[in-house]
C-alpha cells in the first residue's frame, strides 16, 4: 500500500536511521523521497550508496522544510537538541517522531518546542544490534520486532495513524504504551541488564590472568556480555534521561546480588538452588510468552 | 589413532557425559567399550539408543570394576560422593577423571580416597548448553572448545598422557592449569556472570507489567540471560564448592554496580560514558584475543 507521506526526513543515519531508510525504500520504492541527515559525510555517502536516502545533507534545518514526517534517530540528548533546532523550520501539519530508548524525558523536552499544527508522536523500535553505524544497517532490522508508540492522550489521531502506516512498512509489530510505563519497564528489562552486562565485562579488570580468562570464557560469557559491545553514547544518554527508574531497578538488582552472595557465603545450598530454579522458570516462562505473542498476526494491535 | 584405553566408564549420562560418549564412539567406533551409569533408567536407555554407551547400569560399583578410565560427569557434590563410593572397586592402574566446573574442592575430596596405583586427573571442558540432559547430547559439543586439565605436579605422567589422548578424540583443545588459578578465573569469567544473569531474570519479579515486559524484552535480554536457563543443581554445587572466589568476585561486582548507580544518580554523564566505553573496549579486545587463540592449530598445547 502507498502511504500518503511522500517526503520523509531521517536525522541520524546510523544503525536505526539507516535501517529505517532501507526498510521504507524496500516497501515504497520511488513513492517516497527520503532525505538523510547526519554530522558525518562518510555516513551520508554510505547511506546514499546503500539506498537508505535519496538526498543527503548535514543541514537539519534545510532538510526538514518540506518533510511530511521527520524521524529523529540519534541518542536521546541529541534528539532533544535537534527538535529545538528544527522546530521553526517545520511546515504546518508536519509530524515529528523519534526512535529513542527513553520517552518521558524527550516528551517533556519537546512538548513546548513545537508550534501549533505540528505533531510529535514518540516511538521506540525494540530492535538493535551490538554493531552500530550505517554499515550495520539492515532493511529487515525491524521485521516482526515490537515498535512502541507512546503518544499523549491528546495527540492528533490523524498523525498517530499516519506514523502507524509508515512504521507498518518496516514489518514491525506496533503497540501503544504510556510513556512512564514504557520507561519503568525498559529500565527493568533492558537498561539494567545492559548495565549489568557492562559491569560483568569491567569486572575482568580484576583478573590477573587474561590468557586463562580467554580459555575459560566460552559461549556463556560471550552471550551474557554481547550487549556490552553496543553504542556508549546512546547508553550514556539513556542513563541520563531515565535515571530514576534505572537507579530504582539497580538498587533492587544490587539487593538480589547481596542476598545471593550472603547465601553462598553461608553455604545455604537450598537458598542458592532456589535462586537458580526461580530464574530458570521465570526465563523459560517469559520466552514462552514471547513466543506465543510473536505467533499473533502482524495486524494484531494495529 | 586408536587409544590404549579400551574400557571407559562414564558416570552421569547427561549433556556432558552423553556428549562425551557420542564423541568417543564417533572417533573410536568398536575399539572402545563404553559403560554408561546414571540414576535414571530413561537417560540410560536413551544413551544406549543414541550410541553414547554400549552397556548401561545404575550400579556404579559394578560399572567401574574393569574400567581403564572413569569419567565423573555429574554435578560437583555428587562427583565427590561417587568417587568415595567407587574407590574400593577400581582396578590397579585405573584412572579417574571428571568434568566438573570447580576443581580445588574435588581434588581435596578425592586426594585421600583413592588407593595407591589409582590416578586422579581432574578435568573441565569449557563446553555447555542452556539445555541439559542426554536429549541435548551432541558428539560435536567439545569440538575446538578448551578442555582444562588441572593435575597435581606429582600426578602420574602416563595417566595424564592417556587422559590427553582420550580427550583429544573429542576434538577439544587441551590446556593445563593450576586448580586454584582455574577456580579464581572461572569465578570471574563464568560463575559470577551466571549468577548475574540469574539475578537479572529474578529482577523481573518486581515488574507489575509482564505483558509490556515481553514486548520490551527483545534480543538483548534473551542473550544476556540465556545461561540462566541452565541446570540449577550443577550451579548450586558450583557455588557451594567455589564459594570463596565467587563471593570475592561478587563483592567486586557489587562495588561496580554501586559505583555506576551513584554516577547515574548524580547525572555524571562522563563517568557513565566511560563505564560503557571501557566495557566495549574490554569485550571487543577479549573476543579478538579469543579469536586469535582459536586460530592456533589443534595440536597446540598438547
XYZ file of C-alpha atoms in Angstrom:
604
model
C 0.000 0.000 0.000
C 1.215 3.530 -0.758
C 1.336 5.806 2.279
C 0.257 9.464 1.939
C 3.610 10.558 3.403
C 5.751 11.409 0.381
C 8.666 13.230 1.975
C 10.453 11.630 4.887
C 13.487 13.085 6.615
C 15.661 10.869 8.783
C 18.060 12.680 11.109
C 20.815 10.336 12.303
C 21.926 7.911 9.592
C 23.260 5.237 11.950
C 22.093 1.669 12.515
C 18.468 2.633 13.261
C 18.085 5.577 10.889
C 19.854 3.722 8.095
C 17.821 0.558 8.598
C 14.631 2.626 8.634
C 15.588 4.249 5.330
C 16.364 0.872 3.762
C 13.103 -0.651 5.031
C 10.951 2.238 3.757
C 12.777 2.222 0.425
C 12.220 -1.533 0.076
C 8.494 -1.101 0.775
C 7.760 2.079 -1.186
C 10.388 2.290 -3.903
C 10.143 5.662 -5.651
C 6.813 6.572 -3.976
C 8.696 8.274 -1.153
C 11.620 10.657 -1.113
C 13.994 10.175 1.792
C 16.326 12.913 2.965
C 19.138 11.655 5.181
C 20.841 13.931 7.700
C 23.983 13.222 9.688
C 27.042 15.056 11.045
C 29.263 12.540 9.239
C 29.727 12.992 5.492
C 31.003 9.422 5.272
C 27.836 8.023 6.863
C 25.731 10.110 4.490
C 27.593 8.923 1.397
C 27.299 5.318 2.542
C 23.592 5.849 3.248
C 23.006 7.104 -0.305
C 25.111 4.317 -1.804
C 23.057 1.733 0.109
C 19.821 3.401 -0.988
C 18.807 4.442 2.535
C 18.429 8.062 1.372
C 17.788 9.922 -1.908
C 19.111 13.279 -0.750
C 21.788 13.756 1.908
C 22.820 16.818 3.877
C 24.424 17.862 7.159
C 21.942 20.769 7.442
C 18.966 19.577 9.506
C 17.114 22.881 9.173
C 17.081 22.763 5.371
C 16.341 19.029 5.437
C 13.033 19.346 7.306
C 11.456 22.253 5.375
C 9.245 20.119 3.103
C 9.135 16.962 5.268
C 5.787 15.263 5.964
C 7.460 13.174 8.682
C 10.773 13.720 10.462
C 12.392 10.754 12.244
C 14.895 11.656 14.961
C 17.243 8.631 15.090
C 20.021 9.895 17.343
C 20.898 9.319 21.005
C 18.237 10.891 23.283
C 20.076 14.057 24.316
C 20.950 14.902 20.697
C 17.328 14.298 19.680
C 16.108 16.868 22.203
C 18.614 19.439 20.912
C 17.702 18.656 17.292
C 13.974 19.068 17.941
C 14.649 22.564 19.282
C 16.849 23.369 16.293
C 14.409 22.259 13.586
C 11.149 23.409 15.238
C 10.982 26.792 13.474
C 11.596 25.227 10.053
C 8.888 22.550 10.044
C 5.915 23.040 7.752
C 2.346 23.149 9.092
C 0.925 19.664 9.615
C 4.375 18.078 9.762
C 4.919 15.154 12.111
C 7.998 14.681 14.274
C 8.705 11.222 15.658
C 11.800 9.575 17.141
C 13.334 6.157 17.801
C 14.920 6.910 21.191
C 15.041 4.383 24.037
C 13.607 6.640 26.747
C 10.321 8.503 26.258
C 9.206 10.670 29.197
C 12.261 12.956 29.115
C 12.007 13.612 25.387
C 8.251 14.244 25.565
C 8.806 16.825 28.308
C 11.588 18.461 26.293
C 9.692 18.570 23.015
C 6.196 19.354 24.381
C 6.555 23.139 24.304
C 9.064 23.359 21.439
C 6.803 22.632 18.509
C 4.456 25.288 17.070
C 0.681 24.581 16.952
C -0.241 22.395 13.972
C 2.959 20.356 14.202
C 2.625 16.945 15.845
C 5.050 14.913 17.962
C 4.418 11.145 18.054
C 7.116 9.429 20.193
C 8.297 5.968 19.171
C 10.760 3.264 20.190
C 11.585 0.262 17.985
C 12.688 -2.752 20.072
C 15.377 -3.554 17.538
C 19.114 -3.212 17.739
C 22.440 -4.878 17.201
C 25.738 -4.905 19.063
C 27.170 -3.203 15.991
C 26.268 0.427 15.342
C 26.631 2.800 12.396
C 25.225 2.858 8.861
C 27.497 -0.067 7.888
C 25.413 -2.286 10.187
C 22.087 -1.066 8.744
C 19.654 -3.760 7.603
C 16.303 -3.389 5.779
C 14.934 -6.289 7.855
C 16.058 -4.923 11.260
C 12.504 -4.100 12.375
C 10.832 -7.108 10.813
C 8.416 -8.681 13.337
C 10.026 -6.663 16.177
C 7.875 -4.671 18.578
C 7.706 -0.938 17.809
C 6.342 1.003 20.782
C 4.446 4.278 20.306
C 3.826 6.483 23.364
C 1.609 9.352 22.101
C -0.123 11.657 24.593
C -3.876 11.060 25.109
C -4.381 14.401 23.371
C -2.199 13.551 20.345
C -3.664 14.190 16.881
C -5.384 10.952 15.775
C -4.574 11.517 12.089
C -0.900 11.996 12.919
C -0.777 8.800 15.005
C -2.495 6.881 12.197
C -0.013 8.158 9.616
C 3.018 7.234 11.751
C 1.466 3.763 12.198
C 1.094 3.439 8.417
C 4.719 4.366 7.800
C 6.119 2.114 10.550
C 3.908 -0.712 9.302
C 6.002 -0.662 6.123
C 9.048 -1.853 8.112
C 7.299 -5.083 9.125
C 7.402 -4.102 12.808
C 4.638 -5.042 15.274
C 3.183 -1.786 16.565
C 1.874 -1.372 20.086
C 0.881 1.697 22.135
C 2.054 2.261 25.712
C 2.024 5.079 28.236
C 5.469 6.775 28.283
C 6.071 6.439 32.039
C 5.136 2.759 31.959
C 7.482 2.284 28.988
C 10.381 3.875 30.884
C 9.891 1.827 34.053
C 9.590 -1.436 32.095
C 12.607 -0.745 29.849
C 14.722 0.126 32.916
C 13.962 -3.336 34.298
C 14.111 -5.422 31.133
C 16.640 -3.522 29.017
C 18.613 -0.750 30.737
C 19.649 -2.603 33.906
C 20.532 -5.812 32.019
C 22.717 -3.685 29.760
C 24.446 -2.014 32.713
C 24.843 -5.418 34.373
C 26.479 -6.874 31.268
C 28.892 -3.933 31.072
C 29.735 -4.356 34.778
C 30.450 -8.071 34.220
C 32.923 -7.168 31.493
C 34.526 -4.441 33.611
C 34.895 -6.998 36.391
C 37.619 -8.602 34.265
C 39.853 -5.665 35.188
C 40.383 -7.653 38.408
C 41.656 -10.702 36.523
C 45.446 -11.054 36.749
C 45.368 -13.758 34.098
C 43.872 -12.650 30.762
C 45.194 -15.729 28.980
C 43.413 -18.159 31.287
C 40.309 -15.975 31.261
C 40.081 -16.272 27.484
C 40.376 -20.057 27.612
C 37.724 -20.211 30.321
C 35.356 -17.627 28.834
C 33.344 -19.746 26.412
C 29.948 -19.063 24.881
C 28.182 -18.205 28.135
C 30.341 -15.130 28.699
C 30.026 -14.129 25.048
C 26.216 -14.257 25.187
C 25.850 -12.642 28.600
C 28.003 -9.667 27.642
C 27.039 -9.268 23.957
C 25.109 -6.014 24.505
C 28.130 -4.552 26.306
C 29.631 -4.016 22.841
C 26.986 -1.539 21.738
C 26.987 2.258 21.377
C 28.333 4.028 24.508
C 26.867 7.442 23.603
C 23.392 6.010 23.226
C 23.614 4.221 26.566
C 25.074 7.165 28.444
C 22.108 9.246 27.214
C 19.662 6.520 28.236
C 21.069 6.579 31.763
C 20.889 10.381 31.888
C 17.281 10.527 30.656
C 15.792 7.590 32.565
C 17.828 7.907 35.745
C 15.102 7.456 38.381
C 13.647 4.145 37.079
C 17.151 2.823 36.312
C 18.531 3.721 39.755
C 15.469 2.137 41.363
C 15.948 -1.104 39.411
C 19.716 -1.093 40.007
C 19.106 -0.814 43.757
C 16.793 -3.845 43.599
C 19.350 -5.697 41.458
C 22.065 -4.942 43.993
C 19.825 -6.291 46.773
C 19.419 -9.560 44.854
C 23.189 -9.817 44.354
C 23.794 -9.075 48.043
C 21.262 -11.753 49.085
C 22.711 -14.488 46.860
C 26.251 -13.540 47.937
C 25.165 -13.977 51.551
C 23.549 -17.350 50.798
C 26.761 -18.564 49.111
C 28.894 -17.232 51.969
C 26.719 -19.172 54.436
C 26.803 -22.304 52.267
C 22.993 -22.310 52.151
C 22.566 -24.660 49.179
C 18.752 -24.712 49.384
C 18.545 -20.915 49.003
C 21.122 -20.885 46.202
C 19.352 -23.732 44.398
C 16.028 -21.908 44.722
C 17.617 -18.752 43.279
C 18.676 -20.633 40.132
C 15.434 -22.615 39.844
C 13.354 -19.444 40.058
C 15.465 -17.761 37.382
C 15.200 -20.762 35.049
C 11.403 -20.992 35.478
C 10.939 -17.258 35.016
C 13.100 -17.028 31.899
C 11.646 -20.143 30.265
C 8.184 -18.772 31.042
C 8.947 -15.348 29.582
C 10.347 -16.852 26.377
C 7.212 -18.985 26.112
C 5.009 -15.901 26.449
C 7.209 -14.056 23.956
C 6.864 -16.935 21.521
C 3.069 -17.050 21.740
C 2.980 -13.255 21.406
C 5.027 -13.388 18.212
C 2.632 -16.000 16.850
C -0.120 -13.368 16.797
C -0.901 -11.994 13.341
C 1.039 -8.872 12.415
C -2.191 -6.913 12.168
C -2.704 -7.514 15.870
C -2.689 -4.301 17.888
C -2.610 -2.167 14.766
C 44.593 -43.201 16.145
C 43.494 -45.966 18.495
C 43.922 -45.147 22.176
C 45.180 -47.820 24.585
C 42.151 -47.242 26.812
C 39.675 -49.939 25.824
C 37.145 -49.731 28.642
C 35.674 -46.361 29.515
C 33.005 -45.827 32.150
C 31.008 -42.618 32.141
C 29.062 -41.883 35.332
C 26.348 -39.311 34.706
C 24.729 -39.693 31.293
C 23.560 -36.091 30.952
C 24.553 -33.414 28.445
C 28.297 -33.696 29.160
C 28.550 -37.449 29.807
C 26.297 -38.247 26.868
C 28.174 -35.933 24.514
C 31.460 -37.447 25.667
C 30.180 -40.947 24.916
C 28.965 -39.887 21.457
C 32.270 -38.141 20.664
C 34.405 -41.116 21.748
C 32.159 -43.512 19.853
C 32.416 -41.365 16.709
C 36.214 -41.358 16.979
C 36.869 -44.961 18.030
C 33.915 -46.993 16.822
C 34.134 -50.519 18.222
C 37.702 -50.031 19.514
C 36.361 -48.887 22.871
C 33.629 -50.228 25.119
C 31.655 -47.567 26.929
C 29.694 -48.322 30.098
C 27.132 -45.647 30.926
C 25.943 -45.109 34.504
C 23.055 -42.944 35.655
C 20.340 -42.914 38.333
C 17.743 -42.517 35.580
C 16.796 -45.647 33.592
C 15.276 -43.405 30.924
C 18.527 -41.487 30.451
C 20.423 -44.764 30.226
C 18.089 -46.235 27.610
C 18.294 -43.041 25.577
C 22.091 -43.077 25.911
C 22.260 -46.619 24.509
C 19.792 -45.793 21.729
C 21.918 -42.795 20.716
C 25.083 -44.901 20.826
C 26.629 -42.975 23.734
C 27.069 -46.242 25.678
C 27.370 -49.977 24.915
C 26.451 -51.199 28.374
C 24.202 -49.316 30.795
C 23.657 -49.756 34.509
C 22.582 -47.846 37.618
C 25.260 -49.681 39.652
C 28.412 -47.510 39.669
C 30.404 -50.043 41.685
C 29.918 -52.845 39.173
C 30.407 -50.401 36.289
C 33.951 -49.388 37.273
C 35.435 -52.848 38.007
C 37.178 -53.305 34.649
C 37.388 -49.646 33.621
C 40.663 -48.203 32.310
C 39.263 -44.701 32.692
C 36.262 -43.498 34.707
C 34.705 -40.134 33.818
C 32.652 -38.490 36.580
C 30.159 -36.293 34.686
C 27.802 -35.237 37.472
C 27.391 -32.020 39.492
C 30.432 -31.485 41.750
C 28.968 -32.650 45.077
C 27.675 -35.885 43.534
C 31.072 -36.487 41.914
C 32.782 -36.318 45.305
C 30.308 -38.811 46.780
C 30.657 -41.110 43.761
C 34.452 -41.107 43.964
C 34.198 -42.306 47.555
C 31.678 -44.982 46.576
C 33.649 -46.449 43.663
C 37.166 -46.132 45.137
C 37.315 -49.689 46.559
C 36.144 -51.237 43.265
C 38.633 -49.649 40.867
C 41.322 -51.900 39.359
C 45.041 -51.173 39.789
C 46.272 -48.551 37.295
C 42.773 -47.237 36.683
C 42.366 -43.527 36.029
C 39.580 -41.398 37.483
C 38.841 -38.065 35.844
C 35.878 -35.673 35.959
C 34.214 -32.869 34.004
C 33.166 -30.693 36.954
C 33.279 -26.891 36.862
C 35.203 -26.388 40.121
C 38.496 -28.173 40.748
C 40.157 -27.423 44.122
C 37.288 -28.776 46.220
C 37.062 -32.044 44.305
C 40.837 -32.552 44.365
C 40.838 -32.124 48.150
C 37.920 -34.530 48.492
C 39.334 -37.215 46.215
C 43.032 -36.907 47.182
C 42.920 -39.366 50.071
C 40.069 -41.537 48.761
C 41.871 -43.419 46.043
C 44.161 -46.374 46.816
C 47.807 -46.230 45.687
C 48.177 -47.104 41.998
C 44.935 -45.435 41.023
C 45.255 -41.986 39.451
C 43.017 -38.936 39.595
C 43.410 -36.453 36.723
C 40.914 -33.558 37.153
C 39.381 -32.003 34.048
C 36.896 -29.311 32.983
C 35.588 -28.995 29.428
C 34.578 -25.400 28.625
C 31.525 -26.617 26.764
C 27.880 -26.488 27.671
C 24.406 -25.594 26.513
C 21.421 -23.948 28.130
C 19.674 -27.297 27.661
C 20.721 -30.208 29.864
C 20.121 -33.973 29.840
C 21.045 -36.767 27.439
C 18.466 -35.473 24.933
C 20.691 -32.414 24.415
C 23.862 -34.518 23.954
C 25.935 -33.764 20.852
C 29.012 -35.595 19.510
C 30.472 -32.218 18.455
C 29.916 -30.457 21.817
C 33.635 -30.363 22.671
C 34.866 -29.699 19.149
C 37.514 -26.928 19.246
C 36.438 -25.972 22.806
C 39.023 -25.589 25.550
C 39.316 -28.590 27.856
C 41.211 -27.689 31.028
C 43.226 -30.285 32.938
C 44.419 -29.436 36.472
C 46.615 -32.385 37.537
C 48.818 -32.107 40.609
C 52.552 -31.563 39.986
C 53.043 -35.082 41.346
C 50.429 -36.684 39.073
C 51.451 -39.836 37.141
C 52.768 -38.672 33.742
C 51.497 -41.776 31.946
C 47.999 -41.224 33.351
C 47.982 -37.564 32.272
C 49.166 -38.556 28.793
C 46.431 -41.181 28.451
C 43.676 -38.776 29.534
C 45.024 -36.278 26.980
C 44.876 -38.956 24.253
C 41.268 -39.819 25.070
C 40.110 -36.183 25.318
C 41.941 -35.420 22.077
C 39.429 -37.732 20.385
C 36.626 -35.262 21.169
C 38.264 -32.501 19.112
C 38.737 -30.347 22.222
C 41.737 -28.043 22.692
C 43.568 -29.266 25.783
C 45.385 -26.939 28.175
C 46.826 -27.448 31.660
C 46.190 -25.033 34.526
C 46.749 -24.955 38.270
C 43.487 -25.811 40.065
C 43.380 -22.717 42.293
C 44.039 -20.432 39.321
C 41.280 -22.227 37.400
C 38.792 -21.652 40.224
C 39.573 -17.946 40.640
C 39.380 -17.325 36.875
C 36.143 -19.284 36.386
C 34.535 -17.414 39.291
C 35.240 -14.162 37.465
C 34.524 -15.188 33.876
C 31.854 -17.855 34.320
C 30.324 -18.232 37.784
C 29.635 -14.566 38.576
C 28.281 -13.836 35.053
C 25.954 -16.797 35.518
C 24.755 -15.547 38.907
C 24.376 -12.043 37.454
C 22.230 -13.352 34.592
C 20.009 -15.250 37.022
C 19.653 -12.128 39.190
C 18.633 -10.075 36.131
C 15.864 -12.575 35.426
C 14.750 -12.645 39.067
C 14.619 -8.849 38.962
C 11.523 -9.231 36.779
C 9.637 -10.293 39.896
C 9.445 -6.532 40.522
C 7.706 -5.885 37.212
C 3.975 -5.229 37.592
C 3.516 -5.470 33.857
C 4.613 -8.805 32.355
C 2.847 -8.061 29.056
C 4.791 -4.845 28.458
C 7.989 -6.500 29.673
C 7.673 -9.175 26.997
C 7.165 -6.607 24.254
C 10.142 -4.612 25.513
C 12.439 -7.576 26.179
C 13.969 -8.138 22.747
C 17.138 -9.989 21.808
C 19.395 -8.208 24.298
C 17.538 -9.651 27.269
C 17.394 -13.077 25.638
C 21.164 -13.151 25.093
C 22.115 -11.646 28.449
C 20.039 -14.168 30.384
C 20.495 -17.285 28.199
C 22.691 -19.102 30.722
C 20.053 -18.504 33.407
C 18.126 -21.390 31.789
C 20.759 -23.994 32.615
C 20.954 -26.744 35.229
C 20.174 -25.448 38.757
C 21.721 -28.452 40.552
C 25.009 -28.021 38.745
C 25.126 -24.320 39.563
C 24.137 -24.727 43.195
C 27.041 -27.188 43.568
C 29.421 -24.790 41.816
C 28.503 -22.074 44.318
C 28.940 -24.466 47.236
C 32.356 -25.718 46.077
C 33.913 -22.461 44.858
C 32.362 -20.146 47.439
C 35.393 -18.035 48.389
C 36.429 -16.954 44.861
C 32.775 -16.445 43.863
C 31.944 -14.341 46.937
C 35.097 -12.303 46.352
C 34.151 -11.611 42.720
C 30.503 -10.937 43.632
C 31.654 -8.331 46.164
C 33.695 -6.612 43.442
C 30.737 -6.841 41.053
C 28.532 -5.287 43.727
C 31.014 -2.418 44.088
C 30.927 -1.785 40.315
C 27.103 -1.734 40.322
C 27.075 0.600 43.338
C 29.547 2.958 41.634
C 27.640 3.163 38.341
C 24.344 3.582 40.232
C 25.890 6.547 42.072
C 27.171 8.067 38.817
C 23.687 7.788 37.263
C 22.063 9.200 40.392
C 24.423 12.192 40.201
C 23.846 12.616 36.451
C 27.587 12.271 35.849
C 27.461 11.526 32.106
C 31.252 11.487 31.681
C 31.645 8.704 34.267
C 28.716 6.730 32.860
C 30.030 7.109 29.308
C 33.478 5.956 30.428
C 31.912 2.907 32.114
C 30.298 1.819 28.822
C 33.340 2.692 26.688
C 35.624 0.659 28.927
C 33.273 -2.329 28.776
C 33.006 -2.153 24.985
C 36.802 -1.914 24.548
C 37.440 -4.729 27.008
C 34.878 -7.100 25.473
C 35.895 -6.391 21.874
C 39.527 -6.923 22.921
C 38.774 -10.208 24.675
C 36.834 -11.555 21.679
C 39.765 -10.568 19.466
C 42.193 -12.477 21.698
C 39.772 -15.420 21.813
C 39.579 -15.402 18.011
C 43.355 -15.407 17.543
C 43.648 -18.147 20.187
C 41.162 -20.341 18.333
C 43.188 -19.855 15.146
C 46.040 -21.808 16.724
C 46.382 -25.382 15.432
C 44.568 -28.009 17.479
C 47.875 -29.666 18.321
C 48.816 -26.528 20.207
C 49.388 -27.116 23.909
C 49.038 -30.885 23.548
